[in-house]
Short mmCIF file of C-alpha atoms in Angstrom, two decimals:
data_model
loop_
_atom_site.label_atom_id
_atom_site.label_comp_id
_atom_site.label_asym_id
_atom_site.label_seq_id
_atom_site.Cartn_x
_atom_site.Cartn_y
_atom_site.Cartn_z
CA UNK K 251 0.00 0.00 0.00
CA UNK K 252 1.01 3.59 0.07
CA UNK K 253 1.80 3.59 3.75
CA UNK K 254 5.19 5.29 3.39
CA UNK K 255 3.42 8.30 1.94
CA UNK K 256 0.66 8.53 4.44
CA UNK K 257 2.63 9.41 7.55
CA UNK K 258 4.14 12.28 5.67
CA UNK K 259 0.91 13.90 4.73
CA UNK K 260 -0.37 14.26 8.29
CA UNK K 261 2.69 16.26 9.22
CA UNK K 262 1.68 19.00 6.91
CA UNK K 263 -1.95 18.86 7.96
CA UNK K 264 -1.42 18.21 11.59
CA UNK K 265 -2.56 21.54 12.97
CA UNK K 266 -5.93 20.72 11.49
CA UNK K 267 -6.27 17.22 12.78
CA UNK K 268 -6.53 17.74 16.54
CA UNK K 269 -9.01 20.53 16.04
CA UNK K 270 -11.40 19.67 13.32
CA UNK K 271 -11.98 15.91 12.96
CA UNK K 272 -12.23 15.04 16.61
CA UNK K 273 -14.47 17.86 17.58
CA UNK K 274 -16.50 17.23 14.48
CA UNK K 275 -17.16 20.89 14.04
CA UNK K 276 -16.51 20.82 10.33
CA UNK K 277 -17.23 17.81 8.13
CA UNK K 278 -14.93 19.01 5.38
CA UNK K 279 -11.62 17.89 7.00
CA UNK K 280 -12.92 14.33 7.35
CA UNK K 281 -11.89 13.13 3.88
CA UNK K 282 -8.22 13.68 4.67
CA UNK K 283 -8.75 11.79 7.93
CA UNK K 284 -10.57 8.91 6.28
CA UNK K 285 -7.69 7.61 4.14
CA UNK K 286 -5.45 8.07 7.12
CA UNK K 287 -7.19 5.56 9.38
CA UNK K 288 -9.57 3.73 7.11
CA UNK K 289 -7.11 2.78 4.41
CA UNK K 290 -5.10 0.26 6.47
CA UNK K 291 -8.06 -2.04 6.04
CA UNK K 292 -8.94 -3.10 9.54
CA UNK K 293 -11.46 -0.37 9.85
CA UNK K 294 -13.20 0.64 13.00
CA UNK K 295 -12.38 -2.14 15.49
CA UNK K 296 -8.68 -1.45 15.66
CA UNK K 297 -8.68 2.25 15.19
CA UNK K 298 -10.15 2.97 18.63
CA UNK K 299 -7.97 0.36 20.23
CA UNK K 300 -4.53 1.48 19.21
CA UNK K 301 -5.21 4.90 17.87
CA UNK K 302 -7.21 6.42 20.65
CA UNK K 303 -4.57 6.32 23.40
CA UNK K 304 -2.23 8.19 21.11
CA UNK K 305 -4.53 11.06 20.42
CA UNK K 306 -3.84 12.88 23.68
CA UNK K 307 -0.30 13.17 22.43
CA UNK K 308 -1.18 14.73 19.11
CA UNK K 309 -2.17 18.21 20.25
CA UNK K 310 1.38 18.46 21.43
CA UNK K 311 3.56 18.06 18.42
CA UNK K 312 5.80 15.32 19.91
CA UNK K 313 2.77 13.09 19.42
CA UNK K 314 3.16 13.38 15.70
CA UNK K 315 6.01 10.90 15.30
CA UNK K 316 3.79 8.21 16.78
CA UNK K 317 1.89 7.92 13.53
CA UNK K 318 4.57 5.82 11.87
CA UNK K 319 4.20 3.38 14.76
CA UNK K 320 0.69 2.48 13.66
CA UNK K 321 1.45 0.75 10.33
CA UNK K 322 3.72 -1.90 11.93
CA UNK K 323 0.68 -3.21 13.80
CA UNK K 324 -1.15 -3.90 10.59
CA UNK K 325 1.83 -5.03 8.62
CA UNK K 326 3.08 -7.21 11.48
CA UNK K 327 -0.19 -8.97 12.15
CA UNK K 328 -0.91 -9.71 8.55
CA UNK K 329 -3.68 -12.18 7.80
CA UNK K 330 -4.47 -14.26 10.84
CA UNK K 331 -4.15 -17.97 10.05
CA UNK K 332 -7.35 -19.94 10.62
CA UNK K 333 -7.21 -22.42 13.49
CA UNK K 334 -6.07 -25.85 12.36
CA UNK K 335 -7.29 -27.68 15.48
CA UNK K 336 -4.09 -29.70 15.48
CA UNK K 337 -4.22 -30.11 19.25
CA UNK K 338 -7.74 -31.51 19.05
CA UNK K 339 -6.67 -33.81 16.24
CA UNK K 340 -3.76 -35.11 18.31
CA UNK K 341 -5.86 -35.53 21.41
CA UNK K 342 -8.62 -37.42 19.62
CA UNK K 343 -6.05 -39.56 17.85
CA UNK K 344 -4.06 -40.47 20.92
CA UNK K 345 -6.84 -40.60 23.48
CA UNK K 346 -9.91 -41.35 21.44
CA UNK K 347 -11.09 -43.21 18.42
CA UNK K 348 -8.92 -43.39 15.40
CA UNK K 349 -10.11 -42.91 11.84
CA UNK K 350 -11.79 -39.58 12.48
CA UNK K 351 -8.79 -38.26 14.37
CA UNK K 352 -6.48 -39.24 11.49
CA UNK K 353 -8.74 -37.36 9.08
CA UNK K 354 -8.59 -34.37 11.38
CA UNK K 355 -4.80 -34.41 11.21
CA UNK K 356 -4.98 -34.50 7.40
CA UNK K 357 -7.21 -31.44 7.26
CA UNK K 358 -5.12 -29.73 9.92
CA UNK K 359 -2.14 -30.10 7.63
CA UNK K 360 -4.17 -28.73 4.73
CA UNK K 361 -5.00 -25.62 6.73
CA UNK K 362 -1.35 -24.74 7.12
CA UNK K 363 -0.32 -25.66 3.58
CA UNK K 364 -3.16 -23.72 1.96
CA UNK K 365 -2.58 -20.74 4.22
CA UNK K 366 1.11 -20.75 3.36
CA UNK K 367 0.17 -20.69 -0.32
CA UNK K 368 -2.17 -17.77 0.18
CA UNK K 369 -5.34 -19.80 -0.36
CA UNK K 370 -7.16 -18.26 2.59
CA UNK K 371 -10.61 -19.49 1.57
CA UNK K 372 -9.33 -23.03 1.16
CA UNK K 373 -7.54 -22.82 4.48
CA UNK K 374 -10.75 -21.70 6.18
CA UNK K 375 -12.62 -24.57 4.55
CA UNK K 376 -10.02 -27.10 5.71
CA UNK K 377 -10.11 -25.52 9.14
CA UNK K 378 -13.83 -26.14 9.32
CA UNK K 379 -13.40 -29.75 8.22
CA UNK K 380 -10.63 -30.33 10.75
CA UNK K 381 -12.94 -29.00 13.45
CA UNK K 382 -15.80 -31.20 12.32
CA UNK K 383 -13.70 -34.37 12.28
CA UNK K 384 -12.11 -33.66 15.64
CA UNK K 385 -15.51 -32.88 17.14
CA UNK K 386 -17.19 -35.99 15.78
CA UNK K 387 -14.22 -38.08 16.80
CA UNK K 388 -14.63 -36.85 20.36
CA UNK K 389 -18.40 -37.38 20.22
CA UNK K 390 -18.09 -40.93 18.90
CA UNK K 391 -15.47 -41.71 21.52
CA UNK K 392 -17.66 -40.25 24.24
CA UNK K 393 -20.66 -42.24 23.08
CA UNK K 394 -18.60 -45.40 23.06
CA UNK K 395 -17.39 -44.75 26.59
CA UNK K 396 -20.95 -44.22 27.75
CA UNK K 397 -22.02 -47.45 26.06
CA UNK K 398 -19.07 -49.25 27.60
CA UNK K 399 -19.99 -48.01 31.06
CA UNK K 400 -23.60 -49.08 30.59
CA UNK K 401 -22.40 -52.47 29.37
CA UNK K 402 -20.05 -52.61 32.35
CA UNK K 403 -22.92 -51.99 34.71
CA UNK K 404 -24.80 -54.75 32.92
CA UNK K 405 -21.93 -57.11 33.72
CA UNK K 406 -19.84 -57.32 30.57
CA UNK K 407 -17.15 -54.86 31.54
CA UNK K 408 -13.73 -55.10 30.00
CA UNK K 409 -11.55 -57.80 31.48
CA UNK K 410 -8.51 -55.62 31.19
CA UNK K 411 -8.73 -51.96 30.42
CA UNK K 412 -6.70 -51.80 27.26
CA UNK K 413 -7.13 -48.12 26.80
CA UNK X 142 -16.22 -4.38 22.30
CA UNK X 143 -16.82 -7.50 24.37
CA UNK X 144 -19.23 -8.73 21.71
CA UNK X 145 -16.48 -8.80 19.19
CA UNK X 146 -14.02 -10.42 21.55
CA UNK X 147 -16.25 -13.38 22.29
CA UNK X 148 -16.15 -14.49 18.67
CA UNK X 149 -12.40 -14.36 18.44
CA UNK X 150 -11.67 -18.06 18.88
CA UNK X 151 -14.69 -19.51 17.15
CA UNK X 152 -14.91 -17.51 13.95
CA UNK X 153 -13.78 -20.03 11.38
CA UNK X 154 -15.36 -19.03 8.12
CA UNK X 155 -14.42 -15.40 8.36
CA UNK X 156 -11.73 -13.97 6.21
CA UNK X 157 -8.31 -14.25 7.76
CA UNK X 158 -7.68 -10.54 7.74
CA UNK X 159 -10.68 -9.63 9.89
CA UNK X 160 -9.05 -10.31 13.22
CA UNK X 161 -11.11 -8.81 15.98
CA UNK X 162 -9.46 -7.10 18.92
CA UNK X 163 -8.67 -9.49 21.71
CA UNK X 164 -8.54 -9.37 25.43
CA UNK X 165 -5.16 -9.07 27.01
CA UNK X 166 -3.64 -9.71 30.38
CA UNK X 167 -5.27 -11.76 33.09
CA UNK X 168 -8.73 -11.72 31.51
CA UNK X 169 -7.38 -13.51 28.44
CA UNK X 170 -5.90 -16.32 30.54
CA UNK X 171 -9.28 -17.82 31.40
CA UNK X 172 -9.04 -20.32 28.56
CA UNK X 173 -5.51 -21.57 29.28
CA UNK X 174 -6.26 -21.71 33.00
CA UNK X 175 -9.44 -23.72 32.40
CA UNK X 176 -7.56 -26.18 30.21
CA UNK X 177 -4.80 -26.51 32.78
CA UNK X 178 -7.28 -27.12 35.58
CA UNK X 179 -9.22 -29.68 33.55
CA UNK X 180 -6.10 -31.53 32.47
CA UNK X 181 -4.69 -31.40 35.98
CA UNK X 182 -7.89 -32.77 37.47
CA UNK X 183 -7.99 -35.57 34.93
CA UNK X 184 -4.38 -36.44 35.69
CA UNK X 185 -5.09 -36.55 39.42
CA UNK X 186 -7.94 -39.00 38.81
CA UNK X 187 -5.76 -41.01 36.45
CA UNK X 188 -2.96 -41.13 39.00
CA UNK X 189 -5.30 -42.44 41.70
CA UNK X 190 -7.44 -44.81 39.62
CA UNK X 191 -5.06 -47.31 38.06
CA UNK X 192 -5.89 -48.22 34.44
CA UNK X 193 -3.84 -51.38 34.84
CA UNK X 194 -6.58 -52.76 37.08
CA UNK X 195 -9.49 -54.22 35.14
CA UNK X 196 -12.84 -52.58 35.32
CA UNK X 197 -11.70 -49.02 35.91
CA UNK X 198 -11.89 -47.73 32.34
CA UNK X 199 -13.54 -49.01 29.19
CA UNK X 200 -11.52 -50.75 26.51
CA UNK X 201 -10.27 -48.88 23.47
CA UNK X 202 -13.11 -48.83 20.91
CA UNK X 203 -10.86 -49.78 18.02
CA UNK X 204 -9.34 -52.70 19.92
CA UNK X 205 -12.75 -53.78 21.08
CA UNK X 206 -14.19 -53.76 17.56
CA UNK X 207 -11.26 -55.04 15.52
CA UNK X 208 -8.95 -56.82 17.93
CA UNK X 209 -6.02 -54.71 16.70
CA UNK X 210 -4.12 -52.00 18.49
CA UNK X 211 -4.64 -48.39 17.53
CA UNK X 212 -1.99 -45.65 17.96
CA UNK X 213 -3.73 -44.61 21.16
CA UNK X 214 -3.87 -48.00 22.82
CA UNK X 215 -1.98 -47.87 26.08
CA UNK X 216 -2.06 -44.07 26.25
CA UNK X 217 -4.15 -44.08 29.42
CA UNK X 218 -1.73 -46.46 31.14
CA UNK X 219 1.19 -44.43 29.79
CA UNK X 220 -0.28 -41.24 31.25
CA UNK X 221 -0.81 -43.08 34.52
CA UNK X 222 2.86 -44.04 34.52
CA UNK X 223 3.86 -40.48 33.72
CA UNK X 224 1.93 -39.17 36.69
CA UNK X 225 4.12 -41.46 38.78
CA UNK X 226 7.21 -40.20 36.91
CA UNK X 227 7.76 -43.63 35.37
CA UNK X 228 8.90 -42.55 31.91
CA UNK X 229 10.30 -45.98 31.05
CA UNK X 230 7.02 -47.66 31.87
CA UNK X 231 5.11 -45.03 29.91
CA UNK X 232 7.40 -45.52 26.92
CA UNK X 233 6.73 -49.25 27.06
CA UNK X 234 3.00 -48.63 27.00
CA UNK X 235 2.79 -46.01 24.28
CA UNK X 236 5.94 -44.27 23.00
CA UNK X 237 3.86 -42.03 20.77
CA UNK X 238 2.13 -40.51 23.76
CA UNK X 239 5.45 -39.89 25.51
CA UNK X 240 6.60 -38.00 22.42
CA UNK X 241 3.36 -36.05 22.06
CA UNK X 242 3.01 -34.82 25.64
CA UNK X 243 5.92 -32.34 25.46
CA UNK X 244 4.57 -31.01 22.16
CA UNK X 245 1.15 -30.45 23.67
CA UNK X 246 2.74 -28.72 26.64
CA UNK X 247 4.66 -26.44 24.26
CA UNK X 248 1.44 -25.61 22.40
CA UNK X 249 -0.21 -24.74 25.69
CA UNK X 250 2.66 -22.46 26.72
CA UNK X 251 2.58 -20.70 23.36
CA UNK X 252 -1.19 -20.27 23.62
CA UNK X 253 -0.85 -18.82 27.12
CA UNK X 254 1.84 -16.37 26.04
CA UNK X 255 -0.24 -15.27 23.03
CA UNK X 256 -3.28 -14.79 25.22
CA UNK X 257 -1.31 -12.74 27.73
CA UNK X 258 0.14 -10.47 25.06
CA UNK X 259 -3.13 -10.24 23.17
CA UNK X 260 -1.50 -11.11 19.87
CA UNK X 261 -3.23 -13.41 17.40
CA UNK X 262 -1.65 -16.60 16.17
CA UNK X 263 0.74 -15.55 13.44
CA UNK X 264 3.15 -18.33 12.74
CA UNK X 265 1.84 -21.63 11.48
CA UNK X 266 3.67 -24.90 11.68
CA UNK X 267 4.93 -25.99 8.27
CA UNK X 268 2.47 -28.43 6.79
CA UNK X 269 5.38 -30.78 6.15
CA UNK X 270 5.84 -31.26 9.89
CA UNK X 271 2.21 -32.21 10.33
CA UNK X 272 2.49 -34.64 7.43
CA UNK X 273 5.58 -36.17 9.01
CA UNK X 274 3.65 -36.57 12.23
CA UNK X 275 0.78 -38.13 10.29
CA UNK X 276 3.16 -40.61 8.67
CA UNK X 277 4.64 -41.39 12.07
CA UNK X 278 1.19 -42.11 13.50
CA UNK X 279 0.25 -44.37 10.57
CA UNK X 280 3.55 -46.24 10.70
CA UNK X 281 3.21 -46.68 14.43
CA UNK X 282 -0.32 -47.95 13.94
CA UNK X 283 0.85 -50.67 11.55
CA UNK X 284 4.09 -51.53 13.32
CA UNK X 285 2.66 -52.13 16.74
CA UNK X 286 0.30 -54.74 15.29
CA UNK X 287 3.21 -56.71 13.79
CA UNK X 288 3.87 -59.52 16.25
CA UNK X 289 7.64 -59.32 15.87
CA UNK X 290 7.59 -55.65 16.94
CA UNK X 291 4.97 -56.16 19.61
CA UNK X 292 7.37 -56.40 22.54
CA UNK X 293 8.58 -52.85 21.84
CA UNK X 294 5.57 -51.08 20.44
CA UNK X 295 2.44 -52.86 21.64
CA UNK X 296 1.04 -51.86 25.02
#
């Protein structure tokens, strides 16, 4: 993006920024403020979070150099990888019932490989499948344990607990 | 703001770039603390109630249905041995579990640190590593059902 240019523009316009946009007295200075905070793409949720504590510094001009500190947040976070549920896959594989847990590991791997290739939609889809398989693996295992306990109460409990 | 935070862990189908703001500090450690308490409680029960004694826990479903060992067979007894610091006994029951426990602990530590700092998960494990782990699990599954390897790999 054009982030190297943006911190330079506010320096020239800075005497306007603490006065007009935040007191909302004049709607005309808002278009220069909109590309300043809206353009990084994350929109409203992050702007109040990281931006707002810095505004008390801006009426004093030493607050101005804090504007270049904002883009590293967005550039450093980047796209958040979707959860691959690898821990759930491992847990259901090692502690639970098998074939579904193995499938969960396969999709967990797909999440990371697709995300690394930039296929974010595919990674999200694999993430959902990994979650489904891990969840159903745990549910099937839980149902089996319940059945086993009921059978154990009925008298046919396992001779040795080969779990 | 708390409405957005509550969807942070569960939003799967959203685009990856729409990361909501997250809680930080002690409030974000509720999840890791709950997992630690649950796992700790389960380990206490497992340490007291011996899975080597018959009738305490149900049999592995895969073993029950097929008569063959699965990669998880013996994991409960291995965890029981680990709670008594018997690593050799745990390795004899299920070496895969002994290898996996430190990895899971590392994941938990990383999750706790991320929660404390309020940063989202950024780095992903290379898919190759997960595939290697998958191959290890499948090979272990087959190998421990081979009678010649049973003394080392079967529970």
